[in-house]
Tab-separated table of C-alpha atoms in Angstrom:
chain	number	residue	atom	x	y	z
A	1	MET	CA	100.847	122.117	55.923
A	2	GLN	CA	98.652	119.315	55.082
A	3	PHE	CA	99.256	116.732	52.589
A	4	PHE	CA	96.565	114.827	50.429
A	5	THR	CA	97.141	111.320	50.174
A	6	GLU	CA	94.883	109.216	47.913
A	7	ALA	CA	95.004	106.247	50.308
A	8	LEU	CA	93.053	108.401	53.301
A	9	ASN	CA	90.544	108.969	50.666
A	10	VAL	CA	90.002	105.709	49.350
A	11	ARG	CA	89.997	104.376	53.067
A	12	ALA	CA	87.188	107.214	54.092
A	13	SER	CA	85.299	106.237	50.676
A	14	GLU	CA	85.388	102.564	52.056
A	15	PHE	CA	84.084	103.311	55.295
A	16	LEU	CA	81.271	105.524	54.428
A	17	GLN	CA	80.229	102.818	51.647
A	18	LEU	CA	80.291	100.106	54.684
A	19	GLU	CA	78.190	102.022	57.099
A	20	HIS	CA	75.746	102.591	54.073
A	21	SER	CA	75.407	99.007	53.436
A	22	LEU	CA	75.524	98.332	57.161
A	23	ARG	CA	72.354	100.580	57.463
A	24	ARG	CA	70.484	98.209	55.111
A	25	ALA	CA	72.067	95.002	56.205
A	26	LEU	CA	69.122	94.481	58.697
A	27	SER	CA	66.465	94.932	56.550
A	28	ARG	CA	67.704	92.699	53.886
A	29	HIS	CA	68.324	89.909	56.042
A	30	GLU	CA	72.006	89.698	55.432
A	31	PHE	CA	73.143	88.957	59.121
A	32	CYS	CA	73.231	85.255	60.306
A	33	LEU	CA	74.300	83.299	63.239
A	34	HIS	CA	76.994	80.604	63.667
A	35	TYR	CA	76.608	78.531	66.916
A	36	GLN	CA	80.096	77.600	68.638
A	37	PRO	CA	79.769	74.684	71.048
A	38	GLN	CA	81.363	74.927	74.420
A	39	ILE	CA	82.414	71.408	75.602
A	40	ASN	CA	83.272	70.246	78.965
A	41	MET	CA	86.845	68.890	78.389
A	42	ALA	CA	86.696	66.331	81.821
A	43	THR	CA	83.259	64.966	80.029
A	44	GLY	CA	82.947	65.475	76.537
A	45	GLN	CA	79.403	66.941	77.403
A	46	LEU	CA	78.021	69.714	75.389
A	47	VAL	CA	77.306	72.199	78.186
A	48	GLY	CA	76.382	75.457	75.889
A	49	MET	CA	76.673	77.504	72.826
A	50	GLU	CA	77.791	80.816	71.984
A	51	ALA	CA	75.991	82.888	69.085
A	52	LEU	CA	78.415	84.424	66.809
A	53	ILE	CA	77.069	86.843	64.196
A	54	ARG	CA	78.458	86.993	60.794
A	55	TRP	CA	77.364	89.464	57.662
A	56	GLN	CA	76.809	88.262	54.466
A	57	HIS	CA	77.737	91.244	52.632
A	58	PRO	CA	76.203	90.755	48.881
A	59	GLU	CA	79.703	92.238	47.453
A	60	ARG	CA	82.610	91.472	49.947
A	61	GLY	CA	81.173	87.985	51.163
A	62	LEU	CA	80.890	86.848	54.715
A	63	LEU	CA	82.145	89.213	57.099
A	64	LEU	CA	83.458	88.278	60.492
A	65	PRO	CA	82.181	90.745	63.633
A	66	SER	CA	85.900	92.664	63.923
A	67	GLN	CA	85.150	93.693	60.317
A	68	PHE	CA	81.994	95.461	61.197
A	69	ILE	CA	80.772	95.690	64.926
A	70	PRO	CA	83.210	98.396	65.565
A	71	LEU	CA	81.611	100.448	62.691
A	72	ALA	CA	78.220	99.123	64.300
A	73	GLU	CA	79.232	100.880	67.558
A	74	GLU	CA	80.364	103.966	66.252
A	75	SER	CA	77.421	104.763	64.200
A	76	GLY	CA	74.826	103.687	66.935
A	77	LEU	CA	73.593	100.558	64.921
A	78	VAL	CA	74.763	98.098	67.320
A	79	LEU	CA	71.830	98.394	69.670
A	80	PRO	CA	69.002	97.280	66.820
A	81	ILE	CA	71.824	94.504	65.731
A	82	SER	CA	72.119	93.062	69.184
A	83	LEU	CA	67.779	93.417	69.467
A	84	TRP	CA	68.335	91.247	66.473
A	85	VAL	CA	70.576	88.957	67.915
A	86	LEU	CA	68.592	88.511	71.004
A	87	ARG	CA	65.488	87.909	69.306
A	88	ARG	CA	67.045	85.552	66.481
A	89	VAL	CA	68.638	83.473	69.334
A	90	ALA	CA	65.210	83.099	71.418
A	91	ARG	CA	63.382	81.755	68.462
A	92	GLN	CA	66.134	79.485	67.357
A	93	LEU	CA	65.955	78.074	71.151
A	94	ALA	CA	62.234	77.809	70.707
A	95	ASP	CA	62.527	76.000	67.470
A	96	TRP	CA	64.916	73.643	68.795
A	97	ARG	CA	62.675	72.769	71.945
A	98	ARG	CA	59.756	71.996	69.117
A	99	GLN	CA	62.100	69.567	67.806
A	100	ASN	CA	62.370	67.946	71.246
A	101	LEU	CA	66.154	68.583	71.236
A	102	THR	CA	67.857	69.300	74.483
A	103	LEU	CA	68.500	72.904	75.203
A	104	VAL	CA	72.151	74.170	76.505
A	105	PRO	CA	72.629	78.040	77.161
A	106	VAL	CA	73.196	80.185	74.516
A	107	ALA	CA	75.573	82.989	75.461
A	108	ILE	CA	75.612	86.415	73.295
A	109	ASN	CA	78.060	88.662	73.436
A	110	LEU	CA	77.000	92.395	73.980
A	111	CYS	CA	78.942	95.700	74.764
A	112	GLU	CA	78.651	98.842	76.823
A	113	ALA	CA	76.081	100.502	74.831
A	114	GLN	CA	73.193	97.774	75.975
A	115	LEU	CA	74.337	99.086	79.713
A	116	ARG	CA	73.354	102.241	78.767
A	117	GLN	CA	70.290	101.761	77.644
A	118	PRO	CA	67.699	102.184	80.556
A	119	ASP	CA	65.212	100.033	79.019
A	120	PHE	CA	67.359	97.105	77.658
A	121	ALA	CA	66.168	94.622	80.593
A	122	GLU	CA	62.687	95.333	79.456
A	123	ALA	CA	63.159	94.682	75.908
A	124	LEU	CA	65.048	91.690	76.234
A	125	GLY	CA	61.961	90.632	78.728
A	126	ARG	CA	59.427	91.133	75.673
A	127	ILE	CA	61.630	89.236	73.473
A	128	LEU	CA	61.778	86.430	76.025
A	129	SER	CA	57.842	86.490	76.403
A	130	GLU	CA	56.984	86.910	72.880
A	131	GLU	CA	59.093	84.120	71.380
A	132	GLY	CA	58.156	81.750	74.546
A	133	VAL	CA	61.776	81.018	76.139
A	134	GLU	CA	62.646	81.015	79.412
A	135	GLY	CA	65.698	83.398	80.361
A	136	ARG	CA	67.791	80.764	81.940
A	137	TRP	CA	68.738	79.635	78.225
A	138	ILE	CA	70.347	83.151	77.616
A	139	GLU	CA	74.007	84.045	78.956
A	140	LEU	CA	75.042	87.616	78.395
A	141	GLU	CA	78.614	88.338	77.582
A	142	PHE	CA	80.356	91.751	78.627
A	143	THR	CA	83.895	92.593	78.543
A	144	GLU	CA	85.736	93.434	81.712
A	145	GLY	CA	86.303	96.849	80.414
A	146	ALA	CA	82.341	97.500	79.730
A	147	LEU	CA	81.458	96.416	83.128
A	148	MET	CA	84.102	98.176	85.134
A	149	HIS	CA	82.858	101.718	84.177
A	150	ASP	CA	79.950	103.287	86.048
A	151	THR	CA	79.299	100.700	88.461
A	152	GLU	CA	75.997	101.885	90.363
A	153	ARG	CA	74.466	101.871	86.686
A	154	ASN	CA	75.710	98.277	85.544
A	155	LEU	CA	74.964	97.273	88.728
A	156	ARG	CA	71.101	98.398	88.021
A	157	VAL	CA	70.976	96.916	84.933
A	158	LEU	CA	72.511	93.928	85.520
A	159	SER	CA	70.088	93.082	88.407
A	160	ALA	CA	67.083	93.776	86.180
A	161	LEU	CA	68.530	91.344	83.904
A	162	LYS	CA	69.483	88.685	86.608
A	163	ARG	CA	65.378	89.341	87.184
A	164	LEU	CA	64.921	87.567	84.109
A	165	GLY	CA	66.664	84.348	84.736
A	166	VAL	CA	69.608	85.478	82.402
A	167	GLY	CA	73.050	84.383	83.403
A	168	ILE	CA	76.086	87.237	83.236
A	169	THR	CA	79.415	86.614	82.133
A	170	LEU	CA	82.380	88.515	82.371
A	171	ASP	CA	84.454	88.244	79.251
A	172	ASP	CA	88.329	88.892	78.603
A	173	PHE	CA	89.156	88.507	82.238
A	174	GLY	CA	92.564	89.105	83.479
A	175	VAL	CA	94.479	91.489	81.321
A	176	GLY	CA	91.851	94.717	81.981
A	177	TYR	CA	90.579	96.383	85.235
A	178	SER	CA	90.316	93.356	87.269
A	179	ASN	CA	89.032	95.314	89.929
A	180	LEU	CA	88.011	92.212	92.322
A	181	ASN	CA	85.861	94.888	94.626
A	182	VAL	CA	83.639	95.989	91.668
A	183	LEU	CA	83.550	92.243	91.176
A	184	ARG	CA	82.331	91.183	94.165
A	185	ARG	CA	79.384	93.587	93.720
A	186	LEU	CA	78.165	92.718	90.470
A	187	PRO	CA	76.013	89.958	89.919
A	188	VAL	CA	78.143	88.148	87.653
A	189	ASP	CA	77.830	84.261	87.378
A	190	THR	CA	80.779	83.481	84.871
A	191	LEU	CA	84.432	84.481	84.046
A	192	LYS	CA	85.890	84.067	80.997
A	193	ILE	CA	89.661	84.405	81.003
A	194	ASP	CA	91.265	86.325	78.398
A	195	ARG	CA	92.722	84.229	75.644
A	196	SER	CA	95.971	85.747	75.669
A	197	LEU	CA	96.307	84.235	79.359
A	198	VAL	CA	94.944	80.736	78.056
A	199	THR	CA	97.104	80.519	74.494
A	200	ASP	CA	100.134	79.465	76.106
A	201	VAL	CA	99.213	78.104	79.512
A	202	THR	CA	100.807	74.822	78.784
A	203	ARG	CA	104.253	76.377	77.956
A	204	ASN	CA	104.338	80.066	79.801
A	205	GLU	CA	104.623	79.428	83.861
A	206	ASP	CA	103.694	82.934	84.605
A	207	ASP	CA	100.545	82.517	82.642
A	208	ALA	CA	99.674	78.934	84.089
A	209	VAL	CA	100.094	80.755	87.767
A	210	ILE	CA	97.952	83.524	86.670
A	211	VAL	CA	94.918	81.262	85.191
A	212	ASP	CA	95.378	79.074	88.411
A	213	ALA	CA	94.934	81.997	90.549
A	214	ILE	CA	91.761	82.984	88.725
A	215	ILE	CA	90.347	79.814	88.866
A	216	SER	CA	90.861	79.422	92.370
A	217	MET	CA	89.293	83.004	92.888
A	218	ALA	CA	86.325	82.108	90.641
A	219	GLN	CA	85.930	78.587	92.715
A	220	SER	CA	85.964	80.730	96.259
A	221	MET	CA	83.252	83.400	94.964
A	222	ASN	CA	81.125	80.434	93.510
A	223	LEU	CA	81.849	81.634	89.682
A	224	LYS	CA	81.915	79.343	87.063
């Protein structure tokens, strides 16, 4: 037997409505980017920024990535959204340069879907060329889980991206696969330690030991 519950029906209806709205969001210019500064705590210097997408939904207000990116991945919309973010960041960098502002690298979060696109590096190259921005001002962040699947494919894609001059960051490091042999082969520039290890690092001795070990390993591999 199966029992109908109204709550399930409501959730399914909300899901479909949100997906329909998401498909129109790009053409209606409802997305925007917020830039989170990255600070060198030793010097206080601004060393980079992270571009964070937000959706200004016409009815539900400002939505965070966790409220719509999983839906975008499931529906296949994450690819055009990612290309929009890449172009918007490149255009913003070009605008800052025209204002004679000092540029710093801007990090952009991507997912495994981009790695599965054989022409992703080519598409990014066109964006950089059309907007007149050098690749060294872009850093692409992939989660540890995304990079540890299909290593040979990822190696080809990341190598093509590196030829554009962009930086590669391994996000959420330390709680997933942490395959050091794979890490050694991939052209990664930066490790971002998972926040679950950093949050209590001053109070939890085990977390402190793990973080210290990751930092030492990164330094020995010439990673940031």
